[in-house]
Coordinates of C-alpha atoms in Angstrom, one line a residue:
X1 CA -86.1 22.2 -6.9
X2 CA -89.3 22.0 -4.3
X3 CA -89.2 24.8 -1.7
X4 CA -91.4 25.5 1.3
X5 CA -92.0 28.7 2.7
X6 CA -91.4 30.2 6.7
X7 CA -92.5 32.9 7.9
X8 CA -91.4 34.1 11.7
X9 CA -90.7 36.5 13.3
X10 CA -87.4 38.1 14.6
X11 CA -85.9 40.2 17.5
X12 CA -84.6 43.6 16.3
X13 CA -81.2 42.8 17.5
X14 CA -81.5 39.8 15.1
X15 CA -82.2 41.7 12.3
X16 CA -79.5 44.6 13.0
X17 CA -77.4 41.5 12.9
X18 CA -79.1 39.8 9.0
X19 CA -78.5 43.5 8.2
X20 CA -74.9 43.7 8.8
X21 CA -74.7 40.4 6.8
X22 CA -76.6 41.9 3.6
X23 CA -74.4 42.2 0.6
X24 CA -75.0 44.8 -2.0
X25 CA -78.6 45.0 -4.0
X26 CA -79.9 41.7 -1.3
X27 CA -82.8 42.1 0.1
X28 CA -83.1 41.3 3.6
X29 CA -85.2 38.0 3.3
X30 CA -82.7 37.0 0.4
X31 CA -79.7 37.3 3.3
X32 CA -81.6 35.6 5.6
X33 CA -81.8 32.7 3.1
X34 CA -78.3 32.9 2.1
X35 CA -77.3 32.8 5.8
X36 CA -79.3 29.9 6.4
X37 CA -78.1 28.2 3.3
X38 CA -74.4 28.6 4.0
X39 CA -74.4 28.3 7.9
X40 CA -75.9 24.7 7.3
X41 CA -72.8 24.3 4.6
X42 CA -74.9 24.6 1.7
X43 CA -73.5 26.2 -1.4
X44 CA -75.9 29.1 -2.6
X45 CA -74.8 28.4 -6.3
X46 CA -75.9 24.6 -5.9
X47 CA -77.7 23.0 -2.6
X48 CA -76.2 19.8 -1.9
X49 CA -77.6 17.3 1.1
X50 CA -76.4 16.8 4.4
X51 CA -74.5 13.6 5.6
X52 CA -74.9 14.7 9.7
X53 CA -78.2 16.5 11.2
X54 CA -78.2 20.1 12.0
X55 CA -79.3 21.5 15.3
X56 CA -80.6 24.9 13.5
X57 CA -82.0 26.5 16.2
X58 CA -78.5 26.2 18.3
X59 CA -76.5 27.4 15.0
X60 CA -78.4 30.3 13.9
X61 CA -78.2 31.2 18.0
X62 CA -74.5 30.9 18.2
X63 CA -73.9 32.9 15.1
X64 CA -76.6 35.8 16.0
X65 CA -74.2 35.7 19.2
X66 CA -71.1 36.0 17.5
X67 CA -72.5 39.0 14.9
X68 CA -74.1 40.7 17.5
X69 CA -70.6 40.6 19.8
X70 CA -68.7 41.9 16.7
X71 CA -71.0 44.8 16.0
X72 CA -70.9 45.4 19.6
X73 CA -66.9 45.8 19.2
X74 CA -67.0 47.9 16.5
X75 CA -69.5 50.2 17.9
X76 CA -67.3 50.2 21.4
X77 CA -64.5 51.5 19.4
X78 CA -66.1 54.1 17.8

């Protein structure tokens, strides 16, 4: 399989958020592809194509918003 590589940068609160996400022995960048993988409905075991475009940009937003209002609820009830 042909991969290209990315490279950007990301707002703490973004990364306290790929950080909750990590599962054990993952490193970060390996969560960040996993999250990427399966918020575009891609199986991490075997990538299969698309049949409707993504708007990326507007998913990964709407999930960052969603993680970072859960860890924000769990820290509230601390």
């Amino acid at each position: 399989m042909v991969s290209k590589q990315f490279s950007f940068r990301l707002a703490d609160e973004v990364v306290e958020a790929l950080e909750a996400l990590q599962l054990e022995g993952e490193s970060l960048n390996q969560t960040a592809q996993r999250f990427i993988a399966e918020s575009l409905g891609l199986s991490t075991a075997s990538p299969k194509k698309l049949s409707t475009p993504v708007d990326i940009k507007e998913l990964v937003k709407e999930e960052v918003r969603s993680q970072l209002e859960e860890l924000r609820g769990k820290s509230i009830a601390r």
